[in-house]
Coordinates of C-alpha atoms and ligand atoms in Angstrom, one line a residue:
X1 CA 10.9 29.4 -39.4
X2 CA 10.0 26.7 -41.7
X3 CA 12.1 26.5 -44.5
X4 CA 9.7 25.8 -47.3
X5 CA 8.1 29.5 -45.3
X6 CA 11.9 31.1 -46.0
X7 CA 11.9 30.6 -49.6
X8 CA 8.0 32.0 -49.7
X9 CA 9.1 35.1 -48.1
X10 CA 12.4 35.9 -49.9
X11 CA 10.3 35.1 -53.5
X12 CA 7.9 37.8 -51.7
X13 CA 10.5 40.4 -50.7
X14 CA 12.2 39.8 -54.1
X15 CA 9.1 40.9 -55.4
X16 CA 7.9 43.7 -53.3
X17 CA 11.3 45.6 -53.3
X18 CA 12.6 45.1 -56.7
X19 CA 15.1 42.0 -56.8
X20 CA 13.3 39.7 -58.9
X21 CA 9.8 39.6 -61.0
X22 CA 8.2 37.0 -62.9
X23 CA 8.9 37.1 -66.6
X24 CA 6.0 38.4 -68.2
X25 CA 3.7 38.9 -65.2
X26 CA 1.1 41.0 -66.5
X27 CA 0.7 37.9 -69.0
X28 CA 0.1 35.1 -66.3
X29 CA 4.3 34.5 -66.3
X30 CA 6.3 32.5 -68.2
X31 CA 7.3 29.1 -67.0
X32 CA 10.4 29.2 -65.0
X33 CA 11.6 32.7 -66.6
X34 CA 12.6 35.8 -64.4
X35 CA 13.5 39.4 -64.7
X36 CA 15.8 41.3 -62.2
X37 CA 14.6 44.6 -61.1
X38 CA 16.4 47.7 -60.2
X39 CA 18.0 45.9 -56.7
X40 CA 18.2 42.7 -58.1
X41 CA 20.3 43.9 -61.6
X42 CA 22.9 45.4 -59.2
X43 CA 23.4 42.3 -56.9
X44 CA 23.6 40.3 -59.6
X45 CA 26.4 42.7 -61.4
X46 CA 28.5 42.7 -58.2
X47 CA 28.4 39.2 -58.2
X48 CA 29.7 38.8 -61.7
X49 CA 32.2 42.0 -60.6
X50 CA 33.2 39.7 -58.0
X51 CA 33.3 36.5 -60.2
X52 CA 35.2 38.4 -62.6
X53 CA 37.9 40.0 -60.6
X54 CA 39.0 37.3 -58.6
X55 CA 39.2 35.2 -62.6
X56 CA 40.5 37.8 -64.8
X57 CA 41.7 40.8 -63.5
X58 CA 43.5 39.7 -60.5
X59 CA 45.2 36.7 -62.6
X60 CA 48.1 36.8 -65.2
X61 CA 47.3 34.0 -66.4
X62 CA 43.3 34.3 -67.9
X63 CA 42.1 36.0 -70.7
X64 CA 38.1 37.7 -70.6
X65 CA 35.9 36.3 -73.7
X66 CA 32.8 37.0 -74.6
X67 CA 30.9 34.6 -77.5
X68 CA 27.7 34.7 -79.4
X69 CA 24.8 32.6 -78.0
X70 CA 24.4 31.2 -81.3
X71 CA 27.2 28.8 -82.6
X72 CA 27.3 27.0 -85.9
X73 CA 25.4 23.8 -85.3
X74 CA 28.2 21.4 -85.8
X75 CA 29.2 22.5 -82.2
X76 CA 26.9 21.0 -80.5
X77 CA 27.3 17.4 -82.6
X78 CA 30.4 17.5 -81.5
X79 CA 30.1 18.5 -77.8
X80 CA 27.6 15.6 -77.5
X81 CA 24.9 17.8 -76.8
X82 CA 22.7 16.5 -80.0
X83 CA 23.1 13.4 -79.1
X84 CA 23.4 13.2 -75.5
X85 CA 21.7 16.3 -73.5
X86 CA 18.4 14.4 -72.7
X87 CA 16.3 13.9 -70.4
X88 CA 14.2 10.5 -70.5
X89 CA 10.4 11.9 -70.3
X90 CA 6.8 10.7 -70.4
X91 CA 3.8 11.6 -71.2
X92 CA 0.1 11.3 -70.0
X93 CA -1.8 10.2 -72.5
X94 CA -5.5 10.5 -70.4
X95 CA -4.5 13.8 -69.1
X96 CA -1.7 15.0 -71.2
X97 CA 0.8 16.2 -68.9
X98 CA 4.6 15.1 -69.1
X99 CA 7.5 14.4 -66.4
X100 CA 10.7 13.2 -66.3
X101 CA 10.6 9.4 -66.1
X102 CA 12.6 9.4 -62.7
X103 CA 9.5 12.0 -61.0
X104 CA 9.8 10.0 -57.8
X105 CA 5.3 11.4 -57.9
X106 CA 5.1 8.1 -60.4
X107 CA 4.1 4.9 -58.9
X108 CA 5.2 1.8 -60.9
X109 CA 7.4 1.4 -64.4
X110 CA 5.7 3.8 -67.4
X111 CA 5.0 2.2 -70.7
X112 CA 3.0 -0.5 -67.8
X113 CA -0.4 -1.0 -66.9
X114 CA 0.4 -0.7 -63.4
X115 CA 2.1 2.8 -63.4
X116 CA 0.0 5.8 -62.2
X117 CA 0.0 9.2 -63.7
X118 CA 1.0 11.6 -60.3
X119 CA -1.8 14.4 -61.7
X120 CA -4.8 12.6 -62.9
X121 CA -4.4 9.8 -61.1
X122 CA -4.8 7.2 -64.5
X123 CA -3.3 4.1 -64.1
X124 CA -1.4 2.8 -67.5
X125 CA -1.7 5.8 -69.2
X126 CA 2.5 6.9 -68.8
X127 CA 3.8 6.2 -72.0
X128 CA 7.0 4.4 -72.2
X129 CA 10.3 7.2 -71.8
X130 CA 11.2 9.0 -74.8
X131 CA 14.4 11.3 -74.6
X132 CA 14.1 14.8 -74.8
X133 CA 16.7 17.1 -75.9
X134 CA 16.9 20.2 -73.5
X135 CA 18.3 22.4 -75.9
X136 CA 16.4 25.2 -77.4
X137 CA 16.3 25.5 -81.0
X138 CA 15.3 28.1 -84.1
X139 CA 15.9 28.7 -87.4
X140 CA 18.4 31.2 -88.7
X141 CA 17.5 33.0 -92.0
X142 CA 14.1 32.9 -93.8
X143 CA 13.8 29.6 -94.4
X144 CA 12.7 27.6 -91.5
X145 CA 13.8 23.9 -92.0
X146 CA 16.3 21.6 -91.0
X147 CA 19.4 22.6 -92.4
X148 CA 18.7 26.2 -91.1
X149 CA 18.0 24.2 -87.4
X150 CA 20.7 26.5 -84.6
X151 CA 20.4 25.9 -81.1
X152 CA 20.5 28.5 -77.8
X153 CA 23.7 27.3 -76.4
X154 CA 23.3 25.2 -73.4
X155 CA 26.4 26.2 -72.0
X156 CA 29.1 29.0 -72.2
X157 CA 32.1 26.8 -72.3
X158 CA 31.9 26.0 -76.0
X159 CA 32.9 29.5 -77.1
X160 CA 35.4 29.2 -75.5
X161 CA 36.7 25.7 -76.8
X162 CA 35.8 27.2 -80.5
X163 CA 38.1 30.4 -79.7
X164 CA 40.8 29.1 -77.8
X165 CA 43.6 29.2 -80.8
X166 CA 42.2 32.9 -81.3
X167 CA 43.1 34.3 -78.1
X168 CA 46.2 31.6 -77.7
X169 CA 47.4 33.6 -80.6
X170 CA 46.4 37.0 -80.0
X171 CA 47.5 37.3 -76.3
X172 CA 50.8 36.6 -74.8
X173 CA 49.4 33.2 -73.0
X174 CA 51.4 29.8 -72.6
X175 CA 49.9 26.7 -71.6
X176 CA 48.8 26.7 -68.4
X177 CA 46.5 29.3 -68.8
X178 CA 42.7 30.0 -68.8
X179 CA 39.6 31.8 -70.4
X180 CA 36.8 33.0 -68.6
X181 CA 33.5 33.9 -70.1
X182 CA 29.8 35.1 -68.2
X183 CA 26.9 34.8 -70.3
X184 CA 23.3 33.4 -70.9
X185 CA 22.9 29.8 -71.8
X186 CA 19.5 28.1 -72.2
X187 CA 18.1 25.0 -70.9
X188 CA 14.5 23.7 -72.0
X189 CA 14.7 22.2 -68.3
X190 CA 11.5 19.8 -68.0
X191 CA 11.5 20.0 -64.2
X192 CA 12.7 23.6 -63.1
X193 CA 11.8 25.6 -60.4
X194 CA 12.7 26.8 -56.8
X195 CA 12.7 30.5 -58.0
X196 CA 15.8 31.3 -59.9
X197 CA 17.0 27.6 -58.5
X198 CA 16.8 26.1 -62.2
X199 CA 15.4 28.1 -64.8
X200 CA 15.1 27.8 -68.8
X201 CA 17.1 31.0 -69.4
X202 CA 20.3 31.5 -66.7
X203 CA 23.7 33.3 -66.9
X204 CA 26.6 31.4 -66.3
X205 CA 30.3 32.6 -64.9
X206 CA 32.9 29.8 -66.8
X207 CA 36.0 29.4 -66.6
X208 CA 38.1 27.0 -69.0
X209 CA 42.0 26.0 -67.8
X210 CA 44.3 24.4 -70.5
X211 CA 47.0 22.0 -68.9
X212 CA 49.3 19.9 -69.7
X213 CA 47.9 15.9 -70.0
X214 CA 49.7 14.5 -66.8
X215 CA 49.1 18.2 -64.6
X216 CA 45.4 18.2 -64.9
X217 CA 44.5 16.5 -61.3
X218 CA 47.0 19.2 -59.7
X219 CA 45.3 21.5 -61.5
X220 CA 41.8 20.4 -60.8
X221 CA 42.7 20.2 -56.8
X222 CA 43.9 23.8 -56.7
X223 CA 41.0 24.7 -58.8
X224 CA 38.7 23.3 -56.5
X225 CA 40.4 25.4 -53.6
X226 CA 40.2 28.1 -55.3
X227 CA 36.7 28.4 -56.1
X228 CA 35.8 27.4 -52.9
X229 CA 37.7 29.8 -51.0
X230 CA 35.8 32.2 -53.4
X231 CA 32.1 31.0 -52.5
X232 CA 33.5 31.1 -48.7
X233 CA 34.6 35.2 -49.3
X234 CA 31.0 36.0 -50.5
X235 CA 30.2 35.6 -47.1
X236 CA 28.3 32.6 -47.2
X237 CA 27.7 30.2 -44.1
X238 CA 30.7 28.0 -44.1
X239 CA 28.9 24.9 -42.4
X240 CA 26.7 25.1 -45.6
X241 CA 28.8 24.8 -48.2
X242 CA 30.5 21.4 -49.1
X243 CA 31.9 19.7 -51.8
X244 CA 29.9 16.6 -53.5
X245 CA 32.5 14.5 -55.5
X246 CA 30.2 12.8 -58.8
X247 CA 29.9 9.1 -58.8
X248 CA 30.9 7.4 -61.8
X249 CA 27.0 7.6 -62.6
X250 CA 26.9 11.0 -62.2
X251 CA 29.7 12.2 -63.7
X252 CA 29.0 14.1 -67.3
X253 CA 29.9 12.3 -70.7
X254 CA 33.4 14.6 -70.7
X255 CA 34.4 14.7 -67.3
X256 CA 37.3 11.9 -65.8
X257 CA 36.4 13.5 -62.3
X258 CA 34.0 16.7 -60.9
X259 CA 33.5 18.0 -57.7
X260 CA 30.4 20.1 -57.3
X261 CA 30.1 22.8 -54.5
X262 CA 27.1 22.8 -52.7
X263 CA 25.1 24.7 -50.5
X264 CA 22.4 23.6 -48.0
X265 CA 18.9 25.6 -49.1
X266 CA 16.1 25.7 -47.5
X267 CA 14.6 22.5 -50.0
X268 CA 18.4 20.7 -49.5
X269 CA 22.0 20.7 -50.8
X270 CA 22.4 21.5 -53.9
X271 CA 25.1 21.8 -56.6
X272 CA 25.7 25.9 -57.1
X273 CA 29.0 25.3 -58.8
X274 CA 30.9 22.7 -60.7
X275 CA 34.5 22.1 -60.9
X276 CA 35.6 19.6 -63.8
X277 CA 38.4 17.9 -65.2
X278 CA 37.2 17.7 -69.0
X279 CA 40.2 16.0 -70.3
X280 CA 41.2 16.4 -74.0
X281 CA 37.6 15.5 -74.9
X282 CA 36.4 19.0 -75.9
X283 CA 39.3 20.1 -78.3
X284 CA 39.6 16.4 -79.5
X285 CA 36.0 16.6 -80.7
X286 CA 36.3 19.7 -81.9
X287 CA 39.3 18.8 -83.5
X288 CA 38.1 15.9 -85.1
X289 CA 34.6 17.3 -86.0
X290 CA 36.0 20.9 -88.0
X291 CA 39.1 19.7 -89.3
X292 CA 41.4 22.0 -88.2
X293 CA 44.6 21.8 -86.0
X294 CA 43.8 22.3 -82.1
X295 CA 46.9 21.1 -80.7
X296 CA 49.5 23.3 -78.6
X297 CA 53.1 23.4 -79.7
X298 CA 54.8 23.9 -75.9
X299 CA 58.5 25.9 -77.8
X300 CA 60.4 25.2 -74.3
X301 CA 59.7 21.3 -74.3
X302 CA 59.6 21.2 -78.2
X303 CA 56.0 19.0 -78.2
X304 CA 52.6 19.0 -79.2
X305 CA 50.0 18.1 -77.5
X306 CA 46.1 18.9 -76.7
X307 CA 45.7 20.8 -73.6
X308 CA 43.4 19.1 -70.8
X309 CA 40.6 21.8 -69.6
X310 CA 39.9 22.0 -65.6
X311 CA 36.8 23.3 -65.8
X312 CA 34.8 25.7 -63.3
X313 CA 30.7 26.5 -64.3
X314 CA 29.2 28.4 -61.5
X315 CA 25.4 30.0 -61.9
X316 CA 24.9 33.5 -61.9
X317 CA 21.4 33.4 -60.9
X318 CA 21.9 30.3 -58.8
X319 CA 24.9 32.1 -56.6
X320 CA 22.6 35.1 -56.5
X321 CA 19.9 32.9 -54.9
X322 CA 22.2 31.6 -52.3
X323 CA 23.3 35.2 -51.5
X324 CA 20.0 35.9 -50.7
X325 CA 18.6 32.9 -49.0
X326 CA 22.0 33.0 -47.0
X327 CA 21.6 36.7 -46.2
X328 CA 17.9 36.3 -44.9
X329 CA 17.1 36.8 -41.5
X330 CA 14.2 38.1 -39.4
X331 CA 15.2 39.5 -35.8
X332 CA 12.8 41.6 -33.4
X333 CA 14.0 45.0 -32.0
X334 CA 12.3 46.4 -29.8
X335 CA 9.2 44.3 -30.0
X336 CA 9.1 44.6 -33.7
X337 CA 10.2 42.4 -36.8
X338 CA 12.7 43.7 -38.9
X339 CA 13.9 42.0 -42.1
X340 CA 17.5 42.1 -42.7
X341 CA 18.9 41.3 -45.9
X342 CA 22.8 40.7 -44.3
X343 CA 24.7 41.2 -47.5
X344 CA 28.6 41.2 -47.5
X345 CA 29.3 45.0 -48.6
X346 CA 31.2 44.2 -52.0
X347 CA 27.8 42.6 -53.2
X348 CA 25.2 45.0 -51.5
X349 CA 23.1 46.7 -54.3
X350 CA 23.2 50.5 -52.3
X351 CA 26.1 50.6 -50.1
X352 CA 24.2 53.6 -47.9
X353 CA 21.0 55.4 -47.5
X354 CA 21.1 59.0 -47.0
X355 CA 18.2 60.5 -44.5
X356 CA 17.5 63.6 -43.2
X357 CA 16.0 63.2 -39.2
X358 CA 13.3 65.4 -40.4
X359 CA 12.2 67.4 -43.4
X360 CA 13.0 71.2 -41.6
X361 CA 16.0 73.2 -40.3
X362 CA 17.9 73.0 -43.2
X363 CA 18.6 69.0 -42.7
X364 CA 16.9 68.2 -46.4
X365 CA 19.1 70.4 -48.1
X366 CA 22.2 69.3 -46.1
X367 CA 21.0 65.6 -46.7
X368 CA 20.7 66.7 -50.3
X369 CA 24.5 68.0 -50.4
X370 CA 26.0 64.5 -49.1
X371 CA 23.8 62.7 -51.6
X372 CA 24.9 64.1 -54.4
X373 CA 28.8 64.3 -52.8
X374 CA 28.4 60.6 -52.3
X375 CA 26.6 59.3 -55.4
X376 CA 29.7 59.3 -57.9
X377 CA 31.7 57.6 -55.8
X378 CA 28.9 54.5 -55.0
X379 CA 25.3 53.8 -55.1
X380 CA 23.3 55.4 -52.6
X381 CA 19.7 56.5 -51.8
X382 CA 17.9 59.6 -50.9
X383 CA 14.8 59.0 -48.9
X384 CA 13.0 61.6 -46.9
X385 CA 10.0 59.9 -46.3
X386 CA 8.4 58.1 -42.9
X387 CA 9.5 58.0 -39.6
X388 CA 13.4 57.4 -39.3
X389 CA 13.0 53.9 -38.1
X390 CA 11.2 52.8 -41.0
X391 CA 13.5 54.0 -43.4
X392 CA 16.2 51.9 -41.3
X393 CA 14.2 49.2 -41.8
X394 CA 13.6 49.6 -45.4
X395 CA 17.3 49.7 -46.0
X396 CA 17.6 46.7 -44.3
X397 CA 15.2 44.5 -46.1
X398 CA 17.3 46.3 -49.2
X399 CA 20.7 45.0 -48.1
X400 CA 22.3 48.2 -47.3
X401 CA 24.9 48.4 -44.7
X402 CA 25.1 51.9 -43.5
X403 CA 22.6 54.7 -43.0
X404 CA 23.8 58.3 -43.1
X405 CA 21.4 60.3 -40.9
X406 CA 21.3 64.4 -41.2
X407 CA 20.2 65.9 -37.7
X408 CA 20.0 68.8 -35.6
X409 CA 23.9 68.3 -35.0
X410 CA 25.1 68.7 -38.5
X411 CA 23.9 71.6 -38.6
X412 CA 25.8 73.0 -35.6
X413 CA 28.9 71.0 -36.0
X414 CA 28.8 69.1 -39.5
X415 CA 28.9 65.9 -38.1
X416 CA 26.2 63.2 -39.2
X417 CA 25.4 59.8 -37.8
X418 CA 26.1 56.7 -39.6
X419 CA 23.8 53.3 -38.2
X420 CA 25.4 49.9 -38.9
X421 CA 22.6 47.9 -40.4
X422 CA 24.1 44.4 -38.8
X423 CA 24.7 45.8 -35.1
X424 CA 22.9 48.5 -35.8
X425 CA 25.6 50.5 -33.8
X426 CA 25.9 54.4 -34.5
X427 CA 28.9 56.1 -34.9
X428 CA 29.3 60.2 -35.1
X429 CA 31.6 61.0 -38.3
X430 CA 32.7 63.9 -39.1
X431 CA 31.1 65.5 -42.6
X432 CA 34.1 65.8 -44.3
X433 CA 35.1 61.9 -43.3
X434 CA 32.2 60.6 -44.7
X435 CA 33.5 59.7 -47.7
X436 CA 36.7 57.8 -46.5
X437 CA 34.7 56.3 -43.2
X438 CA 32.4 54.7 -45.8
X439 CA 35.2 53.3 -48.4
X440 CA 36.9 52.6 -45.5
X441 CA 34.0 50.3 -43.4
X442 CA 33.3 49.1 -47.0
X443 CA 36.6 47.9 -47.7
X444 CA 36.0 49.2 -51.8
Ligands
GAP501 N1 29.8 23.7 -68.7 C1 29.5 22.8 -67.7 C2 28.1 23.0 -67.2 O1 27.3 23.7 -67.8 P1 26.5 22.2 -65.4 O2 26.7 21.5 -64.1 O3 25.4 21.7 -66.3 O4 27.9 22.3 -66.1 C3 27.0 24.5 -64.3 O5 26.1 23.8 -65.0 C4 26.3 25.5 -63.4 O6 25.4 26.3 -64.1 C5 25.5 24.8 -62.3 O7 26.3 24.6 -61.1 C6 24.5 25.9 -62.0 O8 25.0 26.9 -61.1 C7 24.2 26.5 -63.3 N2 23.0 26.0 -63.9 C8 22.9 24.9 -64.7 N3 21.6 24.7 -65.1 C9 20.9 25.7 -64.6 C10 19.6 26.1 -64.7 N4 18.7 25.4 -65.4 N5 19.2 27.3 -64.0 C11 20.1 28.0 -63.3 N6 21.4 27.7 -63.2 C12 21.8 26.6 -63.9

């Protein structure tokens, strides 16, 4: 299968059964904005389950957050997003279109007579690079001018460096210990794309770890275990995963070292996660820019000192896209194609279909029964319609890893078939089983 043909048909299948839909669709879509439907809300959730399990409620030593999107402005003068989140861009003057100056499309240096536009073709038309701020902005209150300017946040981790004293002071945590935060951030990104690759609105799953200055590369190494072991137990393919240490002209205006974790897509490796070490910058800027005290007093070692953060930024949408591209596979049974979304169980939006063989003989109503027994305890769906081996089959472009059939049998002996969606093995379980069988096979 091509690869460029892989991401075509998982946008496709995203689509057609319910994962993922163009923002605004009925409007002619909105560049580089998506919606999750009904499947794709509930993979996404058990990733952030996942995310937020293994960070916070597994671990003594990290406290949940969860900050506004909109911060007071000076935040972001002193992050050194104001001044430094840019992109260099240019713009077409003949056919007024705009790229990043480093489009590898443009042929020659823009601003001179010899560089070509990539779209129209013009030659000397680029203008020189201007930098453009990727942050989002809008006006809070009535009055819409500059003093009123606030901005999206780019990124979660500055609620958390603003609240850090607060929940220092309101939990029982001692340096070293952490704060972990999902939410939206936005990003006017001038060359997104790749589906929900790099878009302009994205959730991220952050995680900020205050050391002590002189711990932080300890820190940062098992930080960067750590998360990798967690991409690895999502069930992604280990030979394409790898970490990508930054360069020092690569490496982000707070960061004294980062590691990326990447995965190989189908258009190449790619970042999916970052690991930092962010140093005292943060809470030194923040300390300097607001005035107040941000310094720890460590009682046992009677010092001050700022804390160091060991960062981790992963992608909600981004993991969710390598779930699925990682997942994708087409196999043929029996001279057919079937589609096979091969999810791990934790993360499959329905963990089992419920079917019965045919709609007579009592089966529907018995099918009905187990439905209903099972649906409290984890999502699963009814469906009664088609030949049995098409309803396999949806289920499996779904994700779901078992199929609960209701035949002739349970009727006589209240037993019911339950098909594997990987090996698509069957096993006879016994009715009143089911529910442990499943938990059980599903490790929940
Ligand atoms: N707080 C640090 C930070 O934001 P980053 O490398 O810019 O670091 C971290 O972003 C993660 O956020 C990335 O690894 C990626 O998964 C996700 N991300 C960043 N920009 C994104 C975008 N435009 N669309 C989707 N995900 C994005």
């Amino acid at each position: 299968m091509a690869d460029t043909t892989l991401m075509d048909k998982l946008v496709s299948l995203c689509k057609r059964r319910g994962f993922v839909f163009q923002s605004s669709e009925i409007y002619g879509g909105l560049g580089s904005v998506w919606d999750y439907g009904p499947l794709g809300v509930a993979l996404k959730k058990n990733l952030k389950d996942r995310w937020w399990h293994a960070m916070v409620q597994a671990r003594d030593d990290i406290e949940g957050l969860d900050a506004a999107i909109l911060m007071h402005p000076k935040v972001w003068e002193a992050s050194g997003h104001v001044a430094g989140f840019t992109d260099p861009l240019v713009d077409c003057k003949h056919c007024k279109n705009r790229f990043r100056a480093d489009d590898p499309r443009i042929k020659g240096t823009p601003g001179q007579p010899d560089a070509q536009c990539p779209v129209c073709g013009s030659r000397g038309t680029l203008t020189e690079p201007r930098l453009f701020n990727l942050m989002f902005k809008t006006f809070m209150g009535p009055v819409e001018d500059q003093a009123a300017i606030v901005y999206l946040r780019p990124e979660t981790a500055q609620g958390i460096y603003v609240n850090y004293l607060n929940v220092l002071n309101s939990s029982r945590q001692k340096v070293p210990f952490g704060i972990a935060q999902i939410g939206k951030a936005f990003r006017n990104e001038i060359t997104p794309g790749n589906f929900i690759f790099r878009t302009r609105e994205f959730e991220q799953m952050e995680m900020q770890f205050f050391v002590k200055p002189g711990t932080d590369v300890e820190w940062f190494e098992r930080w960067r275990a750590w998360r990798m072991e967690w991409c690895e137990g999502l069930g992604l393919t280990p030979a394409k995963l790898r970490f990508h240490q930054h360069g020092p002209d690569e490496l982000a205006h707070y960061a004294k070292d980062a590691f990326d974790i990447q995965y190989e897509f189908p258009f190449g490796w790619q970042e999916i996660e970052g690991v930092h070490n962010r140093t005292d910058f943060d809470l030194g800027r923040h300390q300097q820019y607001s005035g107040k005290k941000l310094e720890y007093f460590d009682q046992a070692a009677n010092e001050r000192y700022l804390p160091y953060i060991v960062e981790t930024s992963a992608g909600a949408d981004r993991v969710t896209l390598t779930v699925m591209v990682d997942a994708y596979r087409e196999e043929t049974v029996e001279g057919e194609t079937r589609v096979v979304l091969g999810f791990h169980p934790a993360l499959a939006p329905i963990k089992a279909g419920v079917f019965p063989l045919v709609k007579k003989d009592g089966m529907p109503e018995l099918a009905t029964d187990v439905y209903q027994a099972l649906k409290p305890r984890f999502p699963v769906f009814y469906d009664d319609s088609g030949a049995i081996g098409r309803r396999y089959r949806r289920m499996d472009e779904a994700g779901t890893p078992f199929c609960v059939t209701i035949d002739g049998e349970t009727v006589a002996n209240r037993t019911v078939t339950v098909r594997h969606r990987d090996s698509m093995k069957q096993d006879r379980v016994a009715l009143d089983q089911l529910e442990a069988y499943l938990r059980d096979q599903l490790a929940l």
